XYZ file of C-alpha atoms in Angstrom:
631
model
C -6.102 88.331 -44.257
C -6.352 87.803 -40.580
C -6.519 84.002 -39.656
C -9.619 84.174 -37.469
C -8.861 82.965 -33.796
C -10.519 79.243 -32.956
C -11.634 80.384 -29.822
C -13.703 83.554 -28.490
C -11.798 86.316 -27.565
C -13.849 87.741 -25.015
C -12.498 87.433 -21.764
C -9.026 87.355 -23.875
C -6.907 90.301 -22.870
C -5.418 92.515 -25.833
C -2.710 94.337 -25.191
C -2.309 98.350 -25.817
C -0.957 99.519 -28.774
C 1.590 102.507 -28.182
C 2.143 105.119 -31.068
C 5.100 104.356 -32.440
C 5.550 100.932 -31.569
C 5.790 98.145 -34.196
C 2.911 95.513 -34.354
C 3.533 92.148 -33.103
C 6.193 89.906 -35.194
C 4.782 87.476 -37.231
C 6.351 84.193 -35.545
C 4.494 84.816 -31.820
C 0.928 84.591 -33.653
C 2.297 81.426 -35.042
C 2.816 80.740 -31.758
C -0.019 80.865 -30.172
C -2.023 79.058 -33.295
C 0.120 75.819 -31.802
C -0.629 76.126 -28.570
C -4.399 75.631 -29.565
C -3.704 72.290 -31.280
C -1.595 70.959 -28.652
C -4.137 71.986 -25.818
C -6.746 70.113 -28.257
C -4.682 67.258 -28.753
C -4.057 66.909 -24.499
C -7.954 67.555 -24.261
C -8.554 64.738 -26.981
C -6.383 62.395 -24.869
C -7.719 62.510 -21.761
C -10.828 61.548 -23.029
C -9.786 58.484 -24.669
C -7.900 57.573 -21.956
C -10.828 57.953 -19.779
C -13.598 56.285 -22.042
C -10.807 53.532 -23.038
C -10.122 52.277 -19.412
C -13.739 52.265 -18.368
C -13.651 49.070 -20.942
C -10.900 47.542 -19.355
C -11.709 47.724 -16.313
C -12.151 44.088 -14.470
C -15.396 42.156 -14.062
C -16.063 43.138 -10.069
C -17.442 39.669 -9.484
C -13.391 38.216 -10.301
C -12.501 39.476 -6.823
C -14.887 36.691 -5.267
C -12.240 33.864 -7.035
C -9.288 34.936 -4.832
C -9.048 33.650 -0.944
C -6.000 34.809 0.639
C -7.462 35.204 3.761
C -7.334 39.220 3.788
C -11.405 39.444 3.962
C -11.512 43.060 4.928
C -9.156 44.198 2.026
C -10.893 42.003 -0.444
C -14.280 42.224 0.713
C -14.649 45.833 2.479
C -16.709 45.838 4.976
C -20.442 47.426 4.432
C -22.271 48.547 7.516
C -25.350 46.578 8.004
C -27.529 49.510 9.303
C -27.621 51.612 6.341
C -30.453 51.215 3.972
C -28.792 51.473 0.555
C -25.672 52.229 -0.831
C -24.345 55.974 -1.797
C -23.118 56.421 -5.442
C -22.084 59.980 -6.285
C -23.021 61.240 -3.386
C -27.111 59.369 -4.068
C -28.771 57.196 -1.969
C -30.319 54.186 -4.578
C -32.899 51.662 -2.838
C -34.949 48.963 -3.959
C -33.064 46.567 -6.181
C -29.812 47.934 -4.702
C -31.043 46.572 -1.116
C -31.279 42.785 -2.891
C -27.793 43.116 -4.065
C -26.740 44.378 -0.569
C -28.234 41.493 0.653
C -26.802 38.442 -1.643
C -23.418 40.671 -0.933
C -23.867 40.327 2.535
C -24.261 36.421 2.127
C -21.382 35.819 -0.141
C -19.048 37.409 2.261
C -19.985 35.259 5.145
C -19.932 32.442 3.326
C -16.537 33.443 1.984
C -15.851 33.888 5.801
C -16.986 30.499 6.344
C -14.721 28.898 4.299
C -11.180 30.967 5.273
C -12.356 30.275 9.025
C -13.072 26.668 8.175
C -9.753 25.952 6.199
C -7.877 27.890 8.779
C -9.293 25.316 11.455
C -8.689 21.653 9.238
C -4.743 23.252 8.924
C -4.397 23.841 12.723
C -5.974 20.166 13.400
C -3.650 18.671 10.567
C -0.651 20.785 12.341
C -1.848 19.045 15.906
C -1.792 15.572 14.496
C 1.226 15.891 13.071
C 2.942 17.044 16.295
C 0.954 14.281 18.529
C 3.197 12.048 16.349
C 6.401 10.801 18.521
C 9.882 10.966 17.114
C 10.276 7.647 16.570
C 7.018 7.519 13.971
C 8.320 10.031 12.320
C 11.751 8.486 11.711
C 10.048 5.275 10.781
C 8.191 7.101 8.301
C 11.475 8.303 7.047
C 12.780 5.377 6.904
C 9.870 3.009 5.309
C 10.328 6.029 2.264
C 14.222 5.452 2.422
C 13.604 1.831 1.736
C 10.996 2.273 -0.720
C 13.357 4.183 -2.595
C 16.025 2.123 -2.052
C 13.851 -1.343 -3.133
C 12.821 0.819 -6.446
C 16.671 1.240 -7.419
C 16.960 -2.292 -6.981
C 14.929 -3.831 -9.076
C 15.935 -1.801 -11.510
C 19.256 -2.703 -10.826
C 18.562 -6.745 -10.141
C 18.937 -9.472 -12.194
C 16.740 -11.738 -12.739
C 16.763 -15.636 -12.256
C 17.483 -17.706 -15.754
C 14.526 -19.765 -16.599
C 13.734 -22.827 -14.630
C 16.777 -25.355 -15.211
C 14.413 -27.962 -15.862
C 11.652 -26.996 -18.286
C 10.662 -30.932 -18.152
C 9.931 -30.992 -14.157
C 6.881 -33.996 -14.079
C 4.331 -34.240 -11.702
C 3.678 -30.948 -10.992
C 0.092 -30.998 -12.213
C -3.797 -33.247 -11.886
C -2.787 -36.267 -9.879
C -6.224 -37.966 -10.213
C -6.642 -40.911 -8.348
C -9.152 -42.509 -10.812
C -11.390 -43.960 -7.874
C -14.346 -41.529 -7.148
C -14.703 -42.050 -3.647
C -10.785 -40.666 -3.618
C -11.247 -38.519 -5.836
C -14.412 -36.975 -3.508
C -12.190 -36.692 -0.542
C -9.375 -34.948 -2.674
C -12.114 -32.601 -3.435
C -13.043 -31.978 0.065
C -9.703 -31.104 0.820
C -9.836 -28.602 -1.670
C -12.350 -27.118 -0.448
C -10.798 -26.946 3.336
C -8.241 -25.215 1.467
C -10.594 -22.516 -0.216
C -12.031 -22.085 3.045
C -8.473 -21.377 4.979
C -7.341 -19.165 2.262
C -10.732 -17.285 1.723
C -10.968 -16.401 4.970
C -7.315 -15.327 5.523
C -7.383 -13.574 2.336
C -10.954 -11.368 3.908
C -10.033 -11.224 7.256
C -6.204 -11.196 8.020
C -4.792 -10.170 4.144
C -1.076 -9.342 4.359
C -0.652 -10.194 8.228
C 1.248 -13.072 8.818
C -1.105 -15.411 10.317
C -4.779 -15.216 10.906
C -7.383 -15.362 14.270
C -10.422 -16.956 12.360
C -12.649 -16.282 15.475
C -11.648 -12.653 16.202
C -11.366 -12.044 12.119
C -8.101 -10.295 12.504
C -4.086 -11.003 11.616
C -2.275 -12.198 13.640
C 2.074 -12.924 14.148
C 4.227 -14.105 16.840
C 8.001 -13.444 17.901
C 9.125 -15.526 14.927
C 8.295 -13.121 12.662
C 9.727 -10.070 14.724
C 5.804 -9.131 14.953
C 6.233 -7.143 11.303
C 3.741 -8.201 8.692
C 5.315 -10.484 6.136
C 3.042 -12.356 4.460
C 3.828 -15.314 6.151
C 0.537 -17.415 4.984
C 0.656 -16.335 1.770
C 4.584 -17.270 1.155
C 3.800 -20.003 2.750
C 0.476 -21.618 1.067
C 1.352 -20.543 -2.585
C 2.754 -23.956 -3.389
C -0.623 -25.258 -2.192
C -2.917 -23.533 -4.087
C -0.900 -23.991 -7.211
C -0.657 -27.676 -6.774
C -4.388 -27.583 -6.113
C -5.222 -25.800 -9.125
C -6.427 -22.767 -7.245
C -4.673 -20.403 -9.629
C -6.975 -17.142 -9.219
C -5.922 -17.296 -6.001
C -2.454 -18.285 -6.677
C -2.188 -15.314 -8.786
C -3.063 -13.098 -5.870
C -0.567 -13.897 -3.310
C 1.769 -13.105 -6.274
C 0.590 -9.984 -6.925
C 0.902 -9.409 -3.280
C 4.283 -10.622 -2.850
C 5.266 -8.342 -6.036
C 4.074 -5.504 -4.161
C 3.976 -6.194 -0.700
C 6.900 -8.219 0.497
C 9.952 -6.566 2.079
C 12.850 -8.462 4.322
C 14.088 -5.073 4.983
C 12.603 -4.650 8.121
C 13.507 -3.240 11.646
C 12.796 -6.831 13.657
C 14.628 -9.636 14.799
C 12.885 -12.699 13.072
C 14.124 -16.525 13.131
C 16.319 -17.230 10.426
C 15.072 -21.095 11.240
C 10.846 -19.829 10.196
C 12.245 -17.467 7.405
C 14.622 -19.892 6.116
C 12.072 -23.028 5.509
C 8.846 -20.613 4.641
C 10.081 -17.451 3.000
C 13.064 -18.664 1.111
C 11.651 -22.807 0.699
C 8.367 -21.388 -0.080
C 9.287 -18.896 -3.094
C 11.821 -21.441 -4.343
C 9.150 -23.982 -5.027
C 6.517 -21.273 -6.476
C 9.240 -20.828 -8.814
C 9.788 -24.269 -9.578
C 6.345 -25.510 -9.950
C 5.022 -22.332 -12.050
C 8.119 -21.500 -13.993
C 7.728 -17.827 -12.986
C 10.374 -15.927 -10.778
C 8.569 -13.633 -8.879
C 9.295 -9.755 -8.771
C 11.285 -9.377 -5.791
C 12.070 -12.926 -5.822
C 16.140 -11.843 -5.845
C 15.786 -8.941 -3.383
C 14.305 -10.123 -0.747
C 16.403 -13.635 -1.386
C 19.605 -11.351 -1.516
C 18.613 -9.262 1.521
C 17.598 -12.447 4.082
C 20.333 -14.376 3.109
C 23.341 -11.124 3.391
C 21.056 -10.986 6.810
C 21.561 -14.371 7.753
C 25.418 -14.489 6.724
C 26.523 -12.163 8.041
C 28.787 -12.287 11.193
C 28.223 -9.187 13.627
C 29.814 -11.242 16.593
C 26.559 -10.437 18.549
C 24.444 -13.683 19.562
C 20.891 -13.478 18.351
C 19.591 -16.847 19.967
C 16.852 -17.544 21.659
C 17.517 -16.616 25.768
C 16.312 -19.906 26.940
C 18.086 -21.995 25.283
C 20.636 -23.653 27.137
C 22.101 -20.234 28.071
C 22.021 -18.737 24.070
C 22.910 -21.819 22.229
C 22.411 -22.089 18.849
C 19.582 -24.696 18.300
C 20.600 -28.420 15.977
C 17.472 -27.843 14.397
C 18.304 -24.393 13.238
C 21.148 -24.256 12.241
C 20.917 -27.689 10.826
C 18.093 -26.754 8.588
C 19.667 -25.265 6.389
C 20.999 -27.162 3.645
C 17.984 -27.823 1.173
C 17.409 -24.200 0.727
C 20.719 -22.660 0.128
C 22.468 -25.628 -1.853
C 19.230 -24.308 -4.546
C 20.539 -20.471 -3.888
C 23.783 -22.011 -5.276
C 22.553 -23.596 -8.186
C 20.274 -20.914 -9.301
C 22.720 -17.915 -8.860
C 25.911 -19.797 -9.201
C 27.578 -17.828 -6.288
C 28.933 -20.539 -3.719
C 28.041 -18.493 -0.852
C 25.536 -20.060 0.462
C 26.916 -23.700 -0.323
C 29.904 -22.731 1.679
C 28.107 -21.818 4.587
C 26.393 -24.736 5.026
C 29.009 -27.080 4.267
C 31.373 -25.182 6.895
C 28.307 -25.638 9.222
C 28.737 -29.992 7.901
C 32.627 -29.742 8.503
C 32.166 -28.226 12.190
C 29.857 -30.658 13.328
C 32.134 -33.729 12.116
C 34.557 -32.458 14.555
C 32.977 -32.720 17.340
C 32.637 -35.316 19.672
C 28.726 -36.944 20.117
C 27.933 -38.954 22.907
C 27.005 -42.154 22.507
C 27.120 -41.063 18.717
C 23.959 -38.506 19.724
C 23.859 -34.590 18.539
C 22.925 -32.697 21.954
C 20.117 -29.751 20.675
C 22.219 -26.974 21.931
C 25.681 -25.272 20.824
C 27.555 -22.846 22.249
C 28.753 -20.397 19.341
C 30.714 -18.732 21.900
C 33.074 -22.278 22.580
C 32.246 -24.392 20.389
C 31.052 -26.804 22.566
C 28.109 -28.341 23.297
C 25.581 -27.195 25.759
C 23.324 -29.277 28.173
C 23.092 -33.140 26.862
C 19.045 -33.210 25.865
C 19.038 -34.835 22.673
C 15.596 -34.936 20.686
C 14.689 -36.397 17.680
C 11.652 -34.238 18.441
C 11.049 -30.698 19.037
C 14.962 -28.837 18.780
C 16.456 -31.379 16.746
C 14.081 -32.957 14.435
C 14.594 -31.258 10.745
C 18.496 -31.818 11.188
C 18.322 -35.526 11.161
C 15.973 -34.686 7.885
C 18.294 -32.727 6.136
C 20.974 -35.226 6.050
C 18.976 -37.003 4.314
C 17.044 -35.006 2.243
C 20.606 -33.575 0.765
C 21.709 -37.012 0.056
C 18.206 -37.589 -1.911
C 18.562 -33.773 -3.314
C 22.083 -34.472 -4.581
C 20.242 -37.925 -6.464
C 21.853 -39.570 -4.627
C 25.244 -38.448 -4.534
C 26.240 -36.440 -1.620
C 27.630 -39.932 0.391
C 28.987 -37.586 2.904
C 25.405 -36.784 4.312
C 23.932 -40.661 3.682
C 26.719 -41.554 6.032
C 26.151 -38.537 8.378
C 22.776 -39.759 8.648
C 23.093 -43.699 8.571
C 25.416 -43.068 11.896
C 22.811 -40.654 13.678
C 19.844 -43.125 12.858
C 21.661 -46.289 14.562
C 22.780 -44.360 17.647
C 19.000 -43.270 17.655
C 17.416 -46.271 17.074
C 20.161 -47.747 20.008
C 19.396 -45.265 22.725
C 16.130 -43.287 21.951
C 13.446 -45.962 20.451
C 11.613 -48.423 22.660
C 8.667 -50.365 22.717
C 6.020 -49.823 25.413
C 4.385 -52.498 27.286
C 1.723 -52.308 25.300
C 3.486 -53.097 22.110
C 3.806 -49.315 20.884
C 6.909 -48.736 19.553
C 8.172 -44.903 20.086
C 10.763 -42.644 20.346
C 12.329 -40.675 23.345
C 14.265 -38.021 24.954
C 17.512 -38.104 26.270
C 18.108 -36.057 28.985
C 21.819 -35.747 30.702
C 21.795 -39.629 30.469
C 18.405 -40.748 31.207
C 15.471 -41.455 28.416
C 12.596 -39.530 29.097
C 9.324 -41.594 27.776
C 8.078 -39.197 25.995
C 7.270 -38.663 22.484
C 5.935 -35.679 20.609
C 3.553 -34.053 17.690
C 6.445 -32.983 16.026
C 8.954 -36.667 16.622
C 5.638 -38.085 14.724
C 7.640 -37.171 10.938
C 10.211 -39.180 12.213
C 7.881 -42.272 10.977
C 7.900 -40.766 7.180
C 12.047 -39.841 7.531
C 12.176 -43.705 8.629
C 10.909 -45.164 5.267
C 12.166 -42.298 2.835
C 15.708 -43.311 3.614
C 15.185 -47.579 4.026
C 16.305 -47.050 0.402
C 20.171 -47.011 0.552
C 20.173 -48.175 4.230
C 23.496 -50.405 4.809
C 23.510 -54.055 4.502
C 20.034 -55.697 4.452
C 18.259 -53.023 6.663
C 15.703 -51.217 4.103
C 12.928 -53.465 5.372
C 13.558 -52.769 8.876
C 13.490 -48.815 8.460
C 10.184 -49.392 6.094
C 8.659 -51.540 9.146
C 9.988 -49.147 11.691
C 8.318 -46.421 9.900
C 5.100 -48.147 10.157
C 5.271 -48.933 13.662
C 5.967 -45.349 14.152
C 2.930 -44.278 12.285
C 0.824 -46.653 13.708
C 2.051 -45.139 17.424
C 0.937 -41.683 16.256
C -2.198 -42.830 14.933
C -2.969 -44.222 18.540
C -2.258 -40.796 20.145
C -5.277 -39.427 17.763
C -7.569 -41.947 18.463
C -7.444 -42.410 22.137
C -8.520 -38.320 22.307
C -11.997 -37.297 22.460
C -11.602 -35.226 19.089
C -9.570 -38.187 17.205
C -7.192 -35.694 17.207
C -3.460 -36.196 18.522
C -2.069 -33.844 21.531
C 1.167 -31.919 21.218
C 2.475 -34.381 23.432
C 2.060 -37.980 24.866
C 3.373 -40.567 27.604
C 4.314 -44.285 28.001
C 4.928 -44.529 31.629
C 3.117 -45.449 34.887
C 0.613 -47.525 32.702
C 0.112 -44.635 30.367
C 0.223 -45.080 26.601
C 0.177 -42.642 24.148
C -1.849 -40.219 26.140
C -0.978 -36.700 27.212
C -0.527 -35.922 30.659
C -0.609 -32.609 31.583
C -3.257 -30.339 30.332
C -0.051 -27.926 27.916
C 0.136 -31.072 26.182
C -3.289 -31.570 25.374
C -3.664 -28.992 22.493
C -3.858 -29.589 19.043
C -2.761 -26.777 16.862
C -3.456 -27.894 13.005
C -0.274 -29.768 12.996
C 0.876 -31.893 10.003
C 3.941 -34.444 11.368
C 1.073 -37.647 11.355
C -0.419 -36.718 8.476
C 3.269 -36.544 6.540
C 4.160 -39.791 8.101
C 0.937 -41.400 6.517
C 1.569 -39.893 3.158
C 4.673 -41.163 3.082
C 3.604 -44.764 4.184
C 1.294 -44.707 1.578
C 3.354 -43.315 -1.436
C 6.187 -46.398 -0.321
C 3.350 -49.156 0.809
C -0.035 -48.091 -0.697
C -1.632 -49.113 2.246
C -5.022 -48.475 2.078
C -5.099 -48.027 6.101
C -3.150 -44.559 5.410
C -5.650 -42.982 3.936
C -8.068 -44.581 6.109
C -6.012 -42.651 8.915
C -5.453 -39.664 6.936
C -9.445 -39.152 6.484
C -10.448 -39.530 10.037
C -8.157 -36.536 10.382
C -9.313 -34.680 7.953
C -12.359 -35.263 9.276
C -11.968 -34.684 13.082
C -10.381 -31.187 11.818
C -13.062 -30.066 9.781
C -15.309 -30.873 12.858
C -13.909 -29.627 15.630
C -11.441 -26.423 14.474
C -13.204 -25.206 11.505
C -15.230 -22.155 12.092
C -16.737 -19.333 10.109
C -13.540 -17.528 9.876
C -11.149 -20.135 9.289
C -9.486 -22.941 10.749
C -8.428 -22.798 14.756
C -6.339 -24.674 16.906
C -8.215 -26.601 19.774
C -6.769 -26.627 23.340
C -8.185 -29.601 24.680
C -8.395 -32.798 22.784
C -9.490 -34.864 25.425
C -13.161 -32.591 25.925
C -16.297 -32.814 23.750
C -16.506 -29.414 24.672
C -12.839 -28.026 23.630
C -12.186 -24.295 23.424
C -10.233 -22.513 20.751
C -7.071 -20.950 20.348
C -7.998 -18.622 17.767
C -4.833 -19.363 15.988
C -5.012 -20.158 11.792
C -0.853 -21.873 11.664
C 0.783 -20.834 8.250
C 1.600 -24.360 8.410
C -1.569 -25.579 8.185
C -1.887 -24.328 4.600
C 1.794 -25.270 3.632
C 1.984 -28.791 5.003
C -1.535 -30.108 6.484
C -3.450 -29.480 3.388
C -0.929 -30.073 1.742
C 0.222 -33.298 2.803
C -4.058 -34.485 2.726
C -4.352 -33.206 -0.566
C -1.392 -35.380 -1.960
C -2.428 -38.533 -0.119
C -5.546 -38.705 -2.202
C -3.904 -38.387 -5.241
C -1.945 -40.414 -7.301
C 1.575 -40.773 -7.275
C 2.702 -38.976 -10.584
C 1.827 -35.766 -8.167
C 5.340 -34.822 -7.214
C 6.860 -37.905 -7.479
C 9.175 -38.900 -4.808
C 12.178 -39.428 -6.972
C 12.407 -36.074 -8.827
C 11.234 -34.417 -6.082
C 12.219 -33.769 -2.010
C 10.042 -31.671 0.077
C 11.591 -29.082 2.779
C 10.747 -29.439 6.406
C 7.838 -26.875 5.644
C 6.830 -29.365 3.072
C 7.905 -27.010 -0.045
C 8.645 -29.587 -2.914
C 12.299 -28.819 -5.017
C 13.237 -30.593 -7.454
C 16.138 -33.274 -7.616
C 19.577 -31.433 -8.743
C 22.094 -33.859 -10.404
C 25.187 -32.558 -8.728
C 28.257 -35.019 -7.930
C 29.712 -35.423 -4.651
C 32.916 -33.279 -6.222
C 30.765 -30.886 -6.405
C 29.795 -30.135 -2.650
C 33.485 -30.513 -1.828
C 35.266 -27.889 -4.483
C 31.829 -25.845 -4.120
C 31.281 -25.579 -7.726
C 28.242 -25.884 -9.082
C 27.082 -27.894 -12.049
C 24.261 -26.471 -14.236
C-alpha cells in the first residue's frame, strides 16, 4: 500500500510515465518522505527561536541606566512635530502621545546631566592647571613624607618607661590658705581662657591673634604651622589639672606634628619648646607620645648635622652664632642621652663646653657673638640680657641637673657670675641695684624684660656659691627682683616695659617708645617665684598678684590674651599677639607661686629656659667626661 503523501499534491508536478520504462526505485520515495521531516523540523525551529527570544529580550527602560555620553545612539532622536509614533507601518495616538511626552523629558534631563558633568570635569581640569608647579610638587612631597612618617613609626622604637616611676610633686600643690588657694584658681582660669580661645580660633597654628581670631607664626618658626602653643602649654595644663584639654594637644601632636618641613626655623625656639616641652609631657604624665621619637630623631639629625653652610641670623654681628643659642643647649640633649642611651647629643654639647674653655674672655666676660667661620669672637657686647641670658642659666642648671655633680659647669658658672657681678651690676642713685650692658668697653645703663630672670638664677645657685657667699647671691637676687618690680609699678598699666633706664635722673623707666611694650612676658614673674620658693616672702606673691592682675585687665580680651604696646597710656593699644610663652612660663610660673612647694619641688626638679620642668638625673661627673650614661 501506497504511503499517502503529507502534503497536497496539487500544484506538485508528476512526471510522465514512458511505456517501457521501469517505475521509480524504491529508495528516491524514501527520499523525499525525509525531506518532509527535515523541512518540518527547520519550520519547527524557527518558530521557537522566534517566540523564545521575544522572552529574552531586555527590559527597554535598562537603556536609561547607562550614560556614556553617546545621547543620540542611546537615546535616538524622535522628531518633535509628529503626532504619534508609527508601529508596523500604524499611526497609534492618545496614550502613545503621553509616553512621547515623559520620553521627551527623560532625554533632556538625561541631557542635563551628561552636559552638566561634562562642565564640573572641565572646571576641575581648570583648577587643577591654575595650580603652579611648585604646589604641585609640594603636594608631592607632603604625600612623600606622609608615607615616609607612616614607615617610621612602624619602624621606631619606642622610649622605655619613665626612669623614675616615683617622680614627686608632679600633682595638687594646695596651698591650704583660701585666699591662695582663690588666686591659684583664678589663674586657672586665665589659663582656660588662653587655651580655649587658641584651641577655637588659631588650632594647630603656632601662635594666636586673639583680636583678629586667627593663627598666627613668626620667622622662628620658618612661618610653617607647628603647633607651637600647644607643644608648648601641655606641661601647663597637665600641672593644672586641665587634662581634657591636655588630652587634646596630644591627640594633636599624635596626628599633627611633623619637623619634616621645608623652612628654616631656630634651632634656639625649637630646641627649648619643641624638644623641652615634649620631654617634660613625658615626664610628668608617664606617657611617650606617638611621634615623640620621630620628630625628636628628625630635629635633632637637623640640628647636628654639619652642611658647612651658616644658617645664623644676618644681623648678628656679621652671622655669628648667638651665646644664648648655642649655649642653650645642654638641659635638653644631656635628657636625649639618658633616655636613648646614644651619646650623640651629650657629645655635642660637651664639645660646644670644651670650645668655649679655650677661648680667651675679656675681663672674664662671654661676648654674645661667635664667629663659626674663625673661631673667634665677634663684636665685644656682652649681655646678661637679651643674646646671652639662658647660657649663664644652663651652667647652672646642668650642675643642679647632674644633682649636683657636674663641678665642671658650677665652676664655669661661679667664674662668669663674679666677672658679672664685677663689671655689669651697679646700683643707681636711687638705691636700685641692676644689671648692664657692656658694649666694646663701656657699660650701657640699661637693663631689660628678659635680664629680669637673672634675679631667680641669682638665688637658685647661692646654694654651693664659694666661700661664705650664698647669702649675698640670695640678697642680690632680691635686690634684683625688687628692681624689676619697680619697672612694673612706675607704668601706667603696673606692667613692666621691654626695656628700662638708670641714667640722666631716670630710674627704671623706659625711654623710647620700642621699649615701652609689654608682650605677656614671664622673666619678673620667675624671679618672684623663685624668691618665694627660697624666702617665702609673702611680698612675692603680693608682686606676683598685681601682675596677674594688671594682665587680666589690660591684655585680656574676648579672644585671648594680647600684648600691649604702651605701658605708660591708660589708653594702650594692642599687639594682637597671644606669645606661646605666655602659656608655658607666665601661667605657669603664677600658677606655681600660689601653690605649695611639694609642686615640683626645686630639688628633684630644674626647669628649662622655657620653664619645662625635668627631673634631676643622678649622673657622676665621670660620666659627662667618658660620655657614658648611667641609667
Amino acid at each position: 500500500m501506497t504511503t499517502p503523501a503529507l502534503l497536497p499534491l496539487s500544484g506538485r508536478r508528476i512526471p510522465t510515465l514512458n511505456p517501457g520504462s521501469s517505475p521509480f526505485p524504491h529508495h528516491r520515495a524514501t527520499l523525499r518522505l525525509s525531506e518532509k521531516f527535515i523541512l518540518l523540523l527547520i519550520l519547527s525551529a524557527f518558530i521557537t527561536l522566534c517566540f523564545g527570544a521575544f522572552f529574552f529580550l531586555p527590559d527597554s527602560s535598562k537603556h536609561k541606566r547607562f550614560d556614556l555620553g553617546l545621547e543620540d545612539v542611546l537615546i535616538p532622536h524622535i522628531d518633535s512635530n509628529k503626532e504619534g509614533k508609527h508601529l508596523g507601518g500604524h499611526i497609534i495616538h492618545g496614550q502613545g502621545g503621553h509616553d512621547e511626552h515623559r520620553h521627551r523629558e527623560e532625554e533632556e534631563s538625561l541631557r542635563s546631566k551628561i552636559r552638566a558633568d561634562h562642565e564640573r570635569a572641565l572646571e576641575e581640569a581648570k583648577e587643577k592647571l591654575k595650580k603652579s608647579r611648585e604646589e604641585l610638587r609640594a603636594e608631592i612631597q607632603t604625600e612623600k613624607n606622609k608615607v615616609a612618617q607612616d614607615l617610621k613609626k612602624k619602624d621606631s622604637k619606642q622610649l622605655p618607661p619613665v626612669p623614675m616611676p616615683k617622680l614627686v610633686g608632679i600633682h595638687d600643690g594646695d596651698p591650704g590658705d583660701p585666699d591662695i588657694k582663690e588666686k591659684r584658681d583664678k589663674i586657672r582660669e586665665m589659663m582656660k581662657h588662653a587655651w580655649d580661645s587658641y584651641r577655637q580660633y588659631g588650632w594647630g597654628h603656632n601662635e594666636l591673634k586673639p583680636l583678629a581670631k586667627k593663627g598666627h607664626s613668626t620667622n622662628i618658626f620658618g612661618n610653617s604651622q607647628m603647633g607651637a602653643t600647644i607643644v608648648d602649654a601641655l606641661d601647663t595644663l597637665y600641672i593644672m589639672g586641665l587634662h581634657d584639654e591636655f588630652k587634646d594637644g596630644q591627640q594633636w601632636i599624635e596626628q599633627n606634628l611633623e619637623f619634616n618641613v621645608n623652612a628654616e626655623v631656630s634651632v634656639f625656639e625649637v630646641n627649648i619648646r619643641f624638644i623641652g616641652g615634649l620631654l617634660a609631657a613625658y615626664y610628668l604624665s608617664g606617657q611617650e607620645l606617638c611621634n615623640f621619637s620621630i620628630s625628636i630623631s628628625i630635629f635633632v639629625w637637623f640640628s647636628l648635622s654639619c652642611s658647612g653652610v651658616g644658617r645664623n641670623w644676618g644681623w648678628a654681628s656679621a652671622g655669628s652664632s648667638i651665646l644664648a643659642e648655642f649655649g642653650t643647649l645642654h638641659m635638653e640633649f644631656v635628657h636625649l642621652t639618658y633616655l636613648t642611651g646614644d651619646p650623640a647629643y651629650l657629645n655635642k654639647v660637651m664639645h660646644i663646653r670644651k670650645l668655649l674653655q679655650k677661648m680667651d674672655r675679656p675681663n672674664g666676660l662671654y661676648p654674645n657673638y661667635l664667629n663659626p667661620r674663625t673661631g673667634r669672637w665677634g663684636q665685644h657686647h656682652t649681655s646678661v640680657g637679651g643674646l646671652g641670658d639662658s647660657f649663664y642659666e644652663y651652667l647652672l642648671k646642668a650642675w643642679l641637673m647632674s644633682d649636683k655633680t657636674d663641678l665642671e659647669a658650677r665652676q664655669l658658672y661661679d667664674d662668669a657670675i663674679e666677672a658679672i657681678e664685677r663689671h655689669l651690676i651697679r646700683k643707681s642713685n636711687g638705691g636700685l641695684t641692676f644689671i648692664g650692658e657692656w658694649k666694646n668697653g663701656h657699660l650701657e645703663r640699661k637693663m631689660g624684660h628678659l635680664t629680669c630672670f637673672a634675679g631667680g638664677m641669682f638665688a637658685l645657685g647661692a646654694d654651693g656659691s664659694p666661700g661664705e657667699k650664698a647669702g649675698h647671691y640670695l640678697q642680690l637676687g632680691a635686690e634684683i627682683a625688687h628692681t624689676c618690680h619697680e619697672s612694673y609699678d612706675r607704668t601706667v598699666l603696673k606692667l613692666g616695659p621691654e626695656a628700662f633706664k638708670f641714667d640722666s635722673g631716670l630710674e627704671a623707666v623706659a625711654v623710647r617708645q620700642n621699649e615701652k611694650y609689654y608682650i605677656l612676658r614671664p622673666e619678673v614673674i620667675e624671679t618672684y617665684w623663685y624668691m618665694w620658693r627660697f624666702t617665702h616672702d609673702p611680698k612675692y606673691r603680693q608682686w606676683g598678684w598685681e601682675a596677674a592682675q594688671a594682665i587680666d585687665k589690660y591684655c585680656r580680651v574676648s579672644g585671648g590674651f594680647s600684648g600691649v604696646k604702651d605701658v605708660y597710656s591708660s589708653s594702650p593699644t594692642y599687639d594682637d599677639v597671644q606669645q606661646s610663652f605666655f602659656l608655658a612660663e607666665t601661667l605657669k610660673y603664677l600658677y606655681l607661686l600660689f601653690s605649695s612647694d611639694d609642686l615640683l619641688p626645686l630639688d628633684n626638679w630644674v626647669f628649662n629656659t622655657e620653664a619645662h620642668p625635668l627631673p634631676v638625673l643622678h649622673l657622676a661627673n665621670s660620666t659627662l667626661s667618658a660620655n657614658n650614661v648611667i641609667r
